[in-house]
CSV table of C-alpha atoms and ligand atoms in Angstrom, one decimal:
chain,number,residue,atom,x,y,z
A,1,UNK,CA,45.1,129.9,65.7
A,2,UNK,CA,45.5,130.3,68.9
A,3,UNK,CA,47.8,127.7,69.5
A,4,UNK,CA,49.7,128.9,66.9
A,5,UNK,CA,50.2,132.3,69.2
A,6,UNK,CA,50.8,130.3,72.0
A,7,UNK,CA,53.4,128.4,70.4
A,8,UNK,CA,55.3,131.5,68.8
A,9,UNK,CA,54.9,133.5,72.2
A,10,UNK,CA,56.4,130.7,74.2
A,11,UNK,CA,59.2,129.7,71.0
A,12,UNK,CA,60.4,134.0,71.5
A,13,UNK,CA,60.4,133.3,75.6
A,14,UNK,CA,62.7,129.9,75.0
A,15,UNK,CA,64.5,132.0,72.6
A,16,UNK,CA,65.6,134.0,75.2
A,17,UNK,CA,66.7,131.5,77.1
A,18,UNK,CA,68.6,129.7,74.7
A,19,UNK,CA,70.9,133.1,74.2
A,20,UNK,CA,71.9,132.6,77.6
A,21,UNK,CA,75.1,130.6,76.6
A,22,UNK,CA,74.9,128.2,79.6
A,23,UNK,CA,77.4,125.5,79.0
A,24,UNK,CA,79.1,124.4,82.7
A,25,UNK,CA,82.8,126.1,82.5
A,26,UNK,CA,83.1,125.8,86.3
A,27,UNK,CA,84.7,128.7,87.8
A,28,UNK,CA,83.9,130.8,85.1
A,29,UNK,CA,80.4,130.7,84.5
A,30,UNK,CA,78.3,131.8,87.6
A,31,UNK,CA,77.8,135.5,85.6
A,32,UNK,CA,75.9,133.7,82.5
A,33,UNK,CA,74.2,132.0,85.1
A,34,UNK,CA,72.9,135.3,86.7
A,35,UNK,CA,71.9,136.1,83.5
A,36,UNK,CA,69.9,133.2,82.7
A,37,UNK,CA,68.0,134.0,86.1
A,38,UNK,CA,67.6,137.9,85.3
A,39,UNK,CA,65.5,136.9,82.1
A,40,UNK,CA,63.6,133.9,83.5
A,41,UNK,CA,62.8,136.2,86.6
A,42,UNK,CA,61.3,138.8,84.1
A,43,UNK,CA,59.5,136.0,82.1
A,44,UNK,CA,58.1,134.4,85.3
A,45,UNK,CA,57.3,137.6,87.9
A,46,UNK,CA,54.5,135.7,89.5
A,47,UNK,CA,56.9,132.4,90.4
A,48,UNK,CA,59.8,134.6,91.1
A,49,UNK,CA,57.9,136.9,93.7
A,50,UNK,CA,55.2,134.9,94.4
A,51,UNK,CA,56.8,131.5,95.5
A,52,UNK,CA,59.7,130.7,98.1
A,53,UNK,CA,63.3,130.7,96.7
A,54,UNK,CA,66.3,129.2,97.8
A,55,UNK,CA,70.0,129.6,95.7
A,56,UNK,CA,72.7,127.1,95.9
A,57,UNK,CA,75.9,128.4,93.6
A,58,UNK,CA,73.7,128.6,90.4
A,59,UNK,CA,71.0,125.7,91.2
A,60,UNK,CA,67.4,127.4,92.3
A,61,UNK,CA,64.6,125.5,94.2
A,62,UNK,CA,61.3,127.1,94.0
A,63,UNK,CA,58.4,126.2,96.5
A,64,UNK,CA,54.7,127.0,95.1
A,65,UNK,CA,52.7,126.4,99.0
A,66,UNK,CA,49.7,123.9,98.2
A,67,UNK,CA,46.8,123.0,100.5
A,68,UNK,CA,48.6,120.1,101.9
A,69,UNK,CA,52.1,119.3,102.7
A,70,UNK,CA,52.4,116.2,99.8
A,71,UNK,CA,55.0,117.6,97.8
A,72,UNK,CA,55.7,116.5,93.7
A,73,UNK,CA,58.7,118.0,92.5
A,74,UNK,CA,59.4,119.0,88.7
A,75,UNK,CA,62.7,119.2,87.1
A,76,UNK,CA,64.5,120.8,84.3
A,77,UNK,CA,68.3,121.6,84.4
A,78,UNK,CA,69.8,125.2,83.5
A,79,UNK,CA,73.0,124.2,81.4
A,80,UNK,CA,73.9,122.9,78.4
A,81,UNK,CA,76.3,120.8,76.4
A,82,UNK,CA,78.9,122.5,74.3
A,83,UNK,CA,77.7,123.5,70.8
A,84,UNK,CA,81.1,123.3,68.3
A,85,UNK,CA,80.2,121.6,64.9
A,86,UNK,CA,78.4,124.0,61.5
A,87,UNK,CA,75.3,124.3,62.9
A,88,UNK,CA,72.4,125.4,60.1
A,89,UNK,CA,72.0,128.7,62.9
A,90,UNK,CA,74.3,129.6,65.5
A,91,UNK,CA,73.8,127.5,68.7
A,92,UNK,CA,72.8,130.5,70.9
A,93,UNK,CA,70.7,132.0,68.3
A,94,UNK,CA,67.2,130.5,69.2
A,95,UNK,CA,66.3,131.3,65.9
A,96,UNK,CA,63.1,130.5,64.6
A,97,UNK,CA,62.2,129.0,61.1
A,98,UNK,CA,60.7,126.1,59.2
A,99,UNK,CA,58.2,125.9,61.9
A,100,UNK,CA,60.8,125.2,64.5
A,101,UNK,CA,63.0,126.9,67.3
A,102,UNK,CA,66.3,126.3,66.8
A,103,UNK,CA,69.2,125.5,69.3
A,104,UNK,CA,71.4,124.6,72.1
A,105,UNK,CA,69.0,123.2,74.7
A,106,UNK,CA,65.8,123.7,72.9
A,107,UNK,CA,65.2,119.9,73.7
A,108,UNK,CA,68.1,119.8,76.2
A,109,UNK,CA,66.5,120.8,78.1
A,110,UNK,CA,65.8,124.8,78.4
A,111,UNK,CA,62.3,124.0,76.5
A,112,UNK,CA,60.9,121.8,79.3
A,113,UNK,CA,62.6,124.3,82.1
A,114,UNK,CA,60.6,127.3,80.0
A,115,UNK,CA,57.3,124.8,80.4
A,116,UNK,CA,57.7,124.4,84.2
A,117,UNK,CA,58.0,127.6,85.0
A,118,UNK,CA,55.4,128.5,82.3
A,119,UNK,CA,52.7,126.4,83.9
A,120,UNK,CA,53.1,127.7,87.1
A,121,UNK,CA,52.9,130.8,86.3
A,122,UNK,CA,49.8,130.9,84.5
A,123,UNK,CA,48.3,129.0,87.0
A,124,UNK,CA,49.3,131.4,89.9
A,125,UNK,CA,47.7,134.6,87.7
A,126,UNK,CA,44.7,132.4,87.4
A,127,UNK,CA,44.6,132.2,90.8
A,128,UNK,CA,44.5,128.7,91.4
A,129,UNK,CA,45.8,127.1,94.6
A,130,UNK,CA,47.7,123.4,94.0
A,131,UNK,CA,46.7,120.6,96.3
A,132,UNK,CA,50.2,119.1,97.1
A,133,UNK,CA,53.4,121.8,97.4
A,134,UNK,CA,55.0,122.1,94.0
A,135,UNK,CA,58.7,122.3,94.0
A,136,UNK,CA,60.6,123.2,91.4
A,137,UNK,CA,64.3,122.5,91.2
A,138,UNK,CA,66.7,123.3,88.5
A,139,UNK,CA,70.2,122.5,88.6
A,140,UNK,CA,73.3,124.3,86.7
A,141,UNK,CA,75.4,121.0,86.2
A,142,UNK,CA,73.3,118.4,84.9
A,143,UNK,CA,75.6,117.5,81.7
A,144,UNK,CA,78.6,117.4,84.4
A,145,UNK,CA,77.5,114.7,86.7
A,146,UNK,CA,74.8,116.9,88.8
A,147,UNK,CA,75.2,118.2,92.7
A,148,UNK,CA,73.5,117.2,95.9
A,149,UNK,CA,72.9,120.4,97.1
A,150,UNK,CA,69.1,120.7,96.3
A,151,UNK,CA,68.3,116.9,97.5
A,152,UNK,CA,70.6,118.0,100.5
A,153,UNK,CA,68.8,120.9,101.4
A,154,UNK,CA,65.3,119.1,101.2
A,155,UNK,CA,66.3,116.7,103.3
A,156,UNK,CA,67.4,118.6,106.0
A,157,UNK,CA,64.0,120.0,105.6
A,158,UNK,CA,62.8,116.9,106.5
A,159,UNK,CA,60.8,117.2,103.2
A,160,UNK,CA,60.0,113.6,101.1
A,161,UNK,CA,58.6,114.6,97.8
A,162,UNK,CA,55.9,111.8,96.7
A,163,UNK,CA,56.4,112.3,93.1
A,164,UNK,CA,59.4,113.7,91.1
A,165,UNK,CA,59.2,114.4,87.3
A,166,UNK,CA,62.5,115.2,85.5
A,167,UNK,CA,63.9,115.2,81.8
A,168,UNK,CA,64.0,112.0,80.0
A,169,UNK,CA,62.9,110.6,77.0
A,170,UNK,CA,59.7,112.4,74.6
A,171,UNK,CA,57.0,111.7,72.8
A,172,UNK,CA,58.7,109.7,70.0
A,173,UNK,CA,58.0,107.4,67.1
A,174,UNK,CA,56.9,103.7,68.0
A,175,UNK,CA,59.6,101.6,68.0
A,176,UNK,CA,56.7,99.0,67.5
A,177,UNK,CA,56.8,97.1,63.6
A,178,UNK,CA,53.2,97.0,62.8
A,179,UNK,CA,52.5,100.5,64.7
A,180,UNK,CA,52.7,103.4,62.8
A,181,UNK,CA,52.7,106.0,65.4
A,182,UNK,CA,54.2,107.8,68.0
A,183,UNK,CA,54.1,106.5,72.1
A,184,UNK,CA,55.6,108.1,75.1
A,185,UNK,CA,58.0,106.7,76.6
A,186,UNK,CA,58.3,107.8,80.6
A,187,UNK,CA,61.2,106.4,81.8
A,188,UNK,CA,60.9,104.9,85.1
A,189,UNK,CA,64.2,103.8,85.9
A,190,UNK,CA,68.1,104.9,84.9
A,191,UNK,CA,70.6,102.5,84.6
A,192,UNK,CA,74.1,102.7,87.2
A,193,UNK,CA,76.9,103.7,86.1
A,194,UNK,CA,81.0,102.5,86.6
A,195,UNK,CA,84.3,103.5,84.8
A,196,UNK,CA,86.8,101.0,85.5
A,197,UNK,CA,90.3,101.3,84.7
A,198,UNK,CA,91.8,97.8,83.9
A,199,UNK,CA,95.5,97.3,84.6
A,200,UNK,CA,97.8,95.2,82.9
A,201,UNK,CA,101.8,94.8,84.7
A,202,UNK,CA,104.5,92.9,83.4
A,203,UNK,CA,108.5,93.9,83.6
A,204,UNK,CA,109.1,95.7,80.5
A,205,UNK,CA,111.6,96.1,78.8
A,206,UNK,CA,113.3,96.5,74.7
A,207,UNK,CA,110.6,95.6,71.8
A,208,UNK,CA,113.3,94.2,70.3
A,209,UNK,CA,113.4,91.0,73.1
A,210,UNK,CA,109.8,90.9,73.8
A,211,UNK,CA,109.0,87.3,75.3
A,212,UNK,CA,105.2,86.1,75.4
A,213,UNK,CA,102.2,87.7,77.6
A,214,UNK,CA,103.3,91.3,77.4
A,215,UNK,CA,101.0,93.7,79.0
A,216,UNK,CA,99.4,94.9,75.9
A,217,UNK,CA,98.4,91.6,74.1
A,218,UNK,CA,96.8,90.5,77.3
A,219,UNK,CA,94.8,93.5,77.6
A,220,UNK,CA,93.9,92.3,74.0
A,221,UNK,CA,92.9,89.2,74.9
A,222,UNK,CA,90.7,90.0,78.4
A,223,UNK,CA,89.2,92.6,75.9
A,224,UNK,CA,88.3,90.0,73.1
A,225,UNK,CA,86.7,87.5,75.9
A,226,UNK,CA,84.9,90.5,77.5
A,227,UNK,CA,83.4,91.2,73.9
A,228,UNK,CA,82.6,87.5,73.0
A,229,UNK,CA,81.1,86.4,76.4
A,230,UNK,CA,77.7,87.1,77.3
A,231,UNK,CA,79.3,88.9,80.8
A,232,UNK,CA,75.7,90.6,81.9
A,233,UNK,CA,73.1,87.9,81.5
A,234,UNK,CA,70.2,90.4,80.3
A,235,UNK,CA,66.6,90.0,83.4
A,236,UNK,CA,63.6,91.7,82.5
A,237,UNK,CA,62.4,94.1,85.5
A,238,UNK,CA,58.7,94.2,86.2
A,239,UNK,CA,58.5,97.4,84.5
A,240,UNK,CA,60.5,96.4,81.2
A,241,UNK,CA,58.0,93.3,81.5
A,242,UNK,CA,55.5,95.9,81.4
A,243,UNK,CA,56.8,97.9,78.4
A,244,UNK,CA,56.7,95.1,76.1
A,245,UNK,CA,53.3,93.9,77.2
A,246,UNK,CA,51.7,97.6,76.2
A,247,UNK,CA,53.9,97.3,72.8
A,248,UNK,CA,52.7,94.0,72.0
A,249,UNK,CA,48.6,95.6,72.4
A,250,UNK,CA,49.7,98.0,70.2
A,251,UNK,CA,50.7,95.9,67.4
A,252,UNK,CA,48.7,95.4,65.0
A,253,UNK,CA,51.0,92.7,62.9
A,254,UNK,CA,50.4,89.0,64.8
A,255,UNK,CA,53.9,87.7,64.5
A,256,UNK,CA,54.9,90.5,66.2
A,257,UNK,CA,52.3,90.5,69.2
A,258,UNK,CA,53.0,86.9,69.8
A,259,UNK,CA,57.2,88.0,69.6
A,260,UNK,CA,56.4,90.8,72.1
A,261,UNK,CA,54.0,88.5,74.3
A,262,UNK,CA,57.1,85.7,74.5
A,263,UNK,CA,59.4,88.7,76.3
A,264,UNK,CA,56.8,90.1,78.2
A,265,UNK,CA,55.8,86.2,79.9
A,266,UNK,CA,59.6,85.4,79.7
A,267,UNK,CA,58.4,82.5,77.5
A,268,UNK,CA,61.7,79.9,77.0
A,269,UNK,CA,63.6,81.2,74.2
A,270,UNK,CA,62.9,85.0,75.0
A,271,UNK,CA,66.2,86.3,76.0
A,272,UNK,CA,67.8,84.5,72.4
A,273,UNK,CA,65.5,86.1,70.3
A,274,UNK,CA,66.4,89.7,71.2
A,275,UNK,CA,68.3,92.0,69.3
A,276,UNK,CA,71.3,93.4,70.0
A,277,UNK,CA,69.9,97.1,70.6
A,278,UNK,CA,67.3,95.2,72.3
A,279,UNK,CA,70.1,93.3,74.4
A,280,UNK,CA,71.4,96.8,75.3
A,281,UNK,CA,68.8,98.6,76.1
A,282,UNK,CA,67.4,95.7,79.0
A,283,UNK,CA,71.1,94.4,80.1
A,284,UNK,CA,73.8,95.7,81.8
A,285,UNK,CA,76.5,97.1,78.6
A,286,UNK,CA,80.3,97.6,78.7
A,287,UNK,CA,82.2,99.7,76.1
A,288,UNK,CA,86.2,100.3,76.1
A,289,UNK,CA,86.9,104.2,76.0
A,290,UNK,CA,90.3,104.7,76.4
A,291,UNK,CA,93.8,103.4,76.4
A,292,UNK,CA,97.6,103.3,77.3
A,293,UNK,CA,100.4,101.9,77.1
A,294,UNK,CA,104.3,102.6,76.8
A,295,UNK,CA,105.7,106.2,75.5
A,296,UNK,CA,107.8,105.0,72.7
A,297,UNK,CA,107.4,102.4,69.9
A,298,UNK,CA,110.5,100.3,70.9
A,299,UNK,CA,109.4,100.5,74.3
A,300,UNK,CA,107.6,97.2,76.1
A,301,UNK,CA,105.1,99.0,78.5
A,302,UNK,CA,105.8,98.3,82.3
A,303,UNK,CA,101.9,99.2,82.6
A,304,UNK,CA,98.9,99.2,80.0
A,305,UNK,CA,95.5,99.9,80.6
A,306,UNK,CA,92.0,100.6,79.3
A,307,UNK,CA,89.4,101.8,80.5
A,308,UNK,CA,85.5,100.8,80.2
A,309,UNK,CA,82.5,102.3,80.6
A,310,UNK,CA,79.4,100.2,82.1
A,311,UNK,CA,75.9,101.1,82.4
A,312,UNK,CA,74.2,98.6,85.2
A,313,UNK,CA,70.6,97.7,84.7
A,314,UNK,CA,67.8,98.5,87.2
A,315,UNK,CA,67.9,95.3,89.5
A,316,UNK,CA,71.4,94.5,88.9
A,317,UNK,CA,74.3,96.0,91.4
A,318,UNK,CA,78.1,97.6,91.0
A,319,UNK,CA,79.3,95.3,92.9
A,320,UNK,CA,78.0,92.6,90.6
A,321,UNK,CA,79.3,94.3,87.1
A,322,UNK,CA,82.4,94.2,88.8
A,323,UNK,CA,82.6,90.8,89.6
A,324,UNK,CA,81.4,89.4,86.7
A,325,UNK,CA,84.7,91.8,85.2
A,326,UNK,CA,87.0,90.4,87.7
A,327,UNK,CA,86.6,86.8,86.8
A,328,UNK,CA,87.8,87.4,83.3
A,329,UNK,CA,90.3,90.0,84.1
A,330,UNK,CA,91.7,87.4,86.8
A,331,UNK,CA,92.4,85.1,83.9
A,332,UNK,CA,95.1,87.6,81.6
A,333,UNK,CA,96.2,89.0,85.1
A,334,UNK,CA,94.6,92.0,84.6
A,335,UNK,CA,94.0,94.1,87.7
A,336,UNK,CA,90.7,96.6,88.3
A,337,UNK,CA,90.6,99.6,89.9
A,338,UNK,CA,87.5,101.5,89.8
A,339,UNK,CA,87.1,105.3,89.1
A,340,UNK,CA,83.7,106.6,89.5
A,341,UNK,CA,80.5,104.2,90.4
A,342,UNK,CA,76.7,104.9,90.7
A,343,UNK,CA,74.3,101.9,91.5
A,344,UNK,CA,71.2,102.0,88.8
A,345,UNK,CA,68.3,103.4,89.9
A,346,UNK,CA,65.2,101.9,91.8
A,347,UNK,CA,61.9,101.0,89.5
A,348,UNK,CA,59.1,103.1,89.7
A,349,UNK,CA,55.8,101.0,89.4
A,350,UNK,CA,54.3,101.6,86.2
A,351,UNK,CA,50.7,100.3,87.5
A,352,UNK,CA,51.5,103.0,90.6
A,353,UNK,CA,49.9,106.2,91.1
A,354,UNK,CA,52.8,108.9,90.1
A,355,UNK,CA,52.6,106.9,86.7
A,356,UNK,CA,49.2,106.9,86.3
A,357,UNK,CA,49.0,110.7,87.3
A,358,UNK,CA,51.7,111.5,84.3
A,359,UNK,CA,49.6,108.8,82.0
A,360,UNK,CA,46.9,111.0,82.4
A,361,UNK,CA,48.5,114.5,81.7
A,362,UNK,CA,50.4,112.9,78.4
A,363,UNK,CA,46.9,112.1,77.3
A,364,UNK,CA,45.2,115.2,77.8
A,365,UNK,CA,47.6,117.1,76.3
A,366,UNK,CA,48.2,114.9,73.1
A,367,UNK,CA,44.8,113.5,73.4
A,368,UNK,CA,45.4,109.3,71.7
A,369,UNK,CA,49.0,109.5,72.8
A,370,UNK,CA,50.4,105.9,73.8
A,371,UNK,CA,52.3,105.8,76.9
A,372,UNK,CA,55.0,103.5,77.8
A,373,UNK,CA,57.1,102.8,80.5
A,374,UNK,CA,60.6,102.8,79.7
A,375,UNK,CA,64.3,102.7,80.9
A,376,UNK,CA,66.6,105.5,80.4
A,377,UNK,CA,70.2,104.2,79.7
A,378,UNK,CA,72.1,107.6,80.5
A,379,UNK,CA,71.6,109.5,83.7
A,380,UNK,CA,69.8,112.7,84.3
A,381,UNK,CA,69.3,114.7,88.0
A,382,UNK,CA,67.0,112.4,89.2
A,383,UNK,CA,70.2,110.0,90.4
A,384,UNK,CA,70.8,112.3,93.3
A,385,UNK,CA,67.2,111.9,94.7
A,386,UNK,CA,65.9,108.3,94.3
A,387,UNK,CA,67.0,107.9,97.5
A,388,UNK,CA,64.4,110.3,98.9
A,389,UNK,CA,61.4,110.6,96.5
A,390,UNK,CA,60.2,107.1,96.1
A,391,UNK,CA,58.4,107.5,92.4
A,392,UNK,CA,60.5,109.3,90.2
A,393,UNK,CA,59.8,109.5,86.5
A,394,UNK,CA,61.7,110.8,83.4
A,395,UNK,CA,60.0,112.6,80.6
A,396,UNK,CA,60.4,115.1,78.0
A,397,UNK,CA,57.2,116.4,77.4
A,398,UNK,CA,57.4,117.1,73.7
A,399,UNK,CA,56.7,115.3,70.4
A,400,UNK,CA,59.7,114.8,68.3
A,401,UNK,CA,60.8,113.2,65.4
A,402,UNK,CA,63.9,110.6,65.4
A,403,UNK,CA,65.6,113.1,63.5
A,404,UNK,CA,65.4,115.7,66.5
A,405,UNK,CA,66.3,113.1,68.6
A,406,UNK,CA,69.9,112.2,67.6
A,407,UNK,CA,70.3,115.9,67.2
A,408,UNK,CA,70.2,116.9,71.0
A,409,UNK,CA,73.9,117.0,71.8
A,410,UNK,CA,74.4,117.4,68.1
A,411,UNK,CA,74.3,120.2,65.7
A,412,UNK,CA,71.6,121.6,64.6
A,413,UNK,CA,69.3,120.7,67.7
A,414,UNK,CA,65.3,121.6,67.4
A,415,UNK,CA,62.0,121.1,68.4
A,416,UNK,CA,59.1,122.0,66.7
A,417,UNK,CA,56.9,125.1,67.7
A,418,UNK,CA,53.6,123.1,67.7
A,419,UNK,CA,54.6,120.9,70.2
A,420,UNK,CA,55.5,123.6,72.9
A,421,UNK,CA,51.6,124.6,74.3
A,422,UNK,CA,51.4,120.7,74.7
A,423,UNK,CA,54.6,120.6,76.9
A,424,UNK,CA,53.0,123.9,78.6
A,425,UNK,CA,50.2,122.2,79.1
A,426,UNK,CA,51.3,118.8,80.1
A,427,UNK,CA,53.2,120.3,83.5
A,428,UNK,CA,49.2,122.4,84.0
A,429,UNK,CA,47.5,119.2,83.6
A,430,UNK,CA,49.9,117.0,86.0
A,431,UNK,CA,49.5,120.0,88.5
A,432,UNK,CA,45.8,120.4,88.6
A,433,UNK,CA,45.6,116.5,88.7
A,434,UNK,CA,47.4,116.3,92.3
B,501,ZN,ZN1,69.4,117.0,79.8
């Protein structure tokens, strides 16, 4: 029962926050902003007036004083994606029903920001005093690439945060055959990140005289050998390594412990026997987006292009993605220019001690809960500070269902109420483990 009051009382307090329409319109948005603040202030008095504050444009960092100057740092961003599409209750709603809150950014990620500040502030009315400094830092442009300004500011500080835990993936069925269950997967590394805009010349001219090696066909062509070559050999890290050495313990079907085993000891063979989500989720991946070419139909284009989208893997480099590109573009004549370019993350140990520390606060809040180490494929906040805190990790502390996780950037996105104590405390348990 009384984690069923819990669970309503912090669903209502999401609620509210969730009815703070806080989708990035830049220029425009710094009121709903405000308003977001004005409720969270009046949900969390004790962190508001209790803790140091710092503003930048919308983006707050929060500073809970511990007994020594270690610092972790938690994470949760402020805005949302946009919410067009039927939903089954309006977006900004935060409607509660069928056992669930319902909304933009209940798992994306206004649930988890609620949790944070949640945590802390039932701690500070118990009185308690952290070890290490707790930071908290919340950004308003997550879902639009992220700023610098918080990792700026810290860093002028001179302040190197030990341990940094931001969104990522949940608590979320196995995706183990022969384990019926659900694991957590903590993300401990994001993959890089490049758009490349690839250029095809040539001189033009009437469709009705078009000669041979147009620009078009041989963007057609460097496509179809981009597609059929294997351009990003796929390396396991020492953490994927260690991912499918804790799925094959968990199997409890032998073909599939020995399959798992094989990856994890990169036995001969391994990388052949994956499958292709497999493939995609270890490897660097490359996907064409977009596309141009002349303004008429009779018209030969003087200049085509597309433009792809690759996510590097932990250990690889942009420079190296781009290479690999450039030998096959060099042979249809196809030039590269490209647009926007993040190297993938460092790995954080997954035997280390900021894993162990969110190991143990996954299992006491969902007490039997397998954890996993994992790579996240998009990118989330943490980019912007692996170059300060050493041990970052990526984790959405809830329980979902693979239903509720397709649906966050979707319609109809939920989570349900019982998991929401656990997520509260998950942040009290990683806190009072420091
Ligand atoms: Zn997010």
């Amino acid at each position: 029962m009384e984690n069923q009051d819990r669970a309503m009382r912090y669903a209502r307090q999401i609620a509210r926050m969730i009815q703070v329409d806080t989708v990035r319109r830049p220029g425009a948005d710094k009121e709903n902003f405000d308003r977001l603040h004005a409720v969270m202030a009046e949900l969390f008095p004790c962190v508001f007036e209790g803790c140091r504050r710092w503003e930048f444009e919308s983006s707050l960092l929060f500073c809970w004083p511990g007994k020594t100057r270690r610092a972790l740092v938690l994470m949760s961003h402020q805005d949302v994606v946009e919410a067009s599409g039927a939903w089954k209750y309006p977006p900004f709603s935060g409607t509660i029903a069928e056992g669930k809150l319902w909304g933009r950014g209940a798992l994306d990620v206004k649930g988890n920001l609620h949790d944070i500040f949640q945590a802390v502030e039932e701690l500070m009315e118990a009185g308690y005093t952290p070890e290490w400094d707790v930071y908290i830092a919340a950004s308003h442009e997550e879902e639009t690439g992220g700023n610098t300004l918080i990792v700026d500011f810290l860093r002028e500080q001179g302040i190197v945060p030990e341990m940094l835990v931001d969104e990522g993936s949940s608590i979320q069925p196995c995706p183990v055959p022969g384990f019926d269950g659900h694991a957590a997967m903590v993300s401990v590394a994001e993959k890089g990140y490049i758009d490349v805009k690839c250029v095809a010349r040539g001189p033009g001219g009437h469709a009705s005289i078009p000669g041979k090696g147009t620009p078009l066909p041989r963007l057609g062509a460097f496509m179809c050998e981009v597609e059929n070559t294997d351009l990003f050999p796929v390396r396991l890290s020492s953490a994927s390594a260690e991912m499918y050495r804790r799925m094959a313990a968990l199997s409890a079907d032998e073909g599939e412990r020995a399959y798992l085993t094989a990856i994890a000891e990169e036995r001969p063979g391994w990388q052949e026997s994956l499958g292709e989500r497999q493939k995609e989720m270890l490897g660097t991946t490359i996907a064409f987006t977009m596309a141009g070419g002349s303004q008429a139909a009779n018209v030969i284009p003087q200049e085509a292009y597309v433009i792809c989208n690759i996510r590097v893997a932990p250990g690889e480099t942009v420079a190296g993605a781009v290479a690999a590109l450039q030998a096959v573009a060099d042979r249809h004549q196809v030039e590269l220019e490209v647009l926007r370019s993040n190297e993938p993350s460092p790995v954080t140990d997954p035997r280390g001690e900021a894993f162990v520390r969110v190991e143990r606060a996954i299992q006491a809040a969902w007490p039997g809960t397998e954890v996993l180490p994992f790579l996240l494929s998009g990118g989330t906040d943490t980019k912007h500070f692996v170059s300060l805190c050493p041990n970052c990790l990526r984790f959405t502390a809830y329980r979902i269902s693979a239903d509720q996780q397709v649906r966050c950037h979707a319609i109809d996105e939920n989570i349900d109420l019982d998991t929401i104590p656990n997520g509260v405390d998950f942040f009290k348990n990683l806190i009072q483990g420091l």
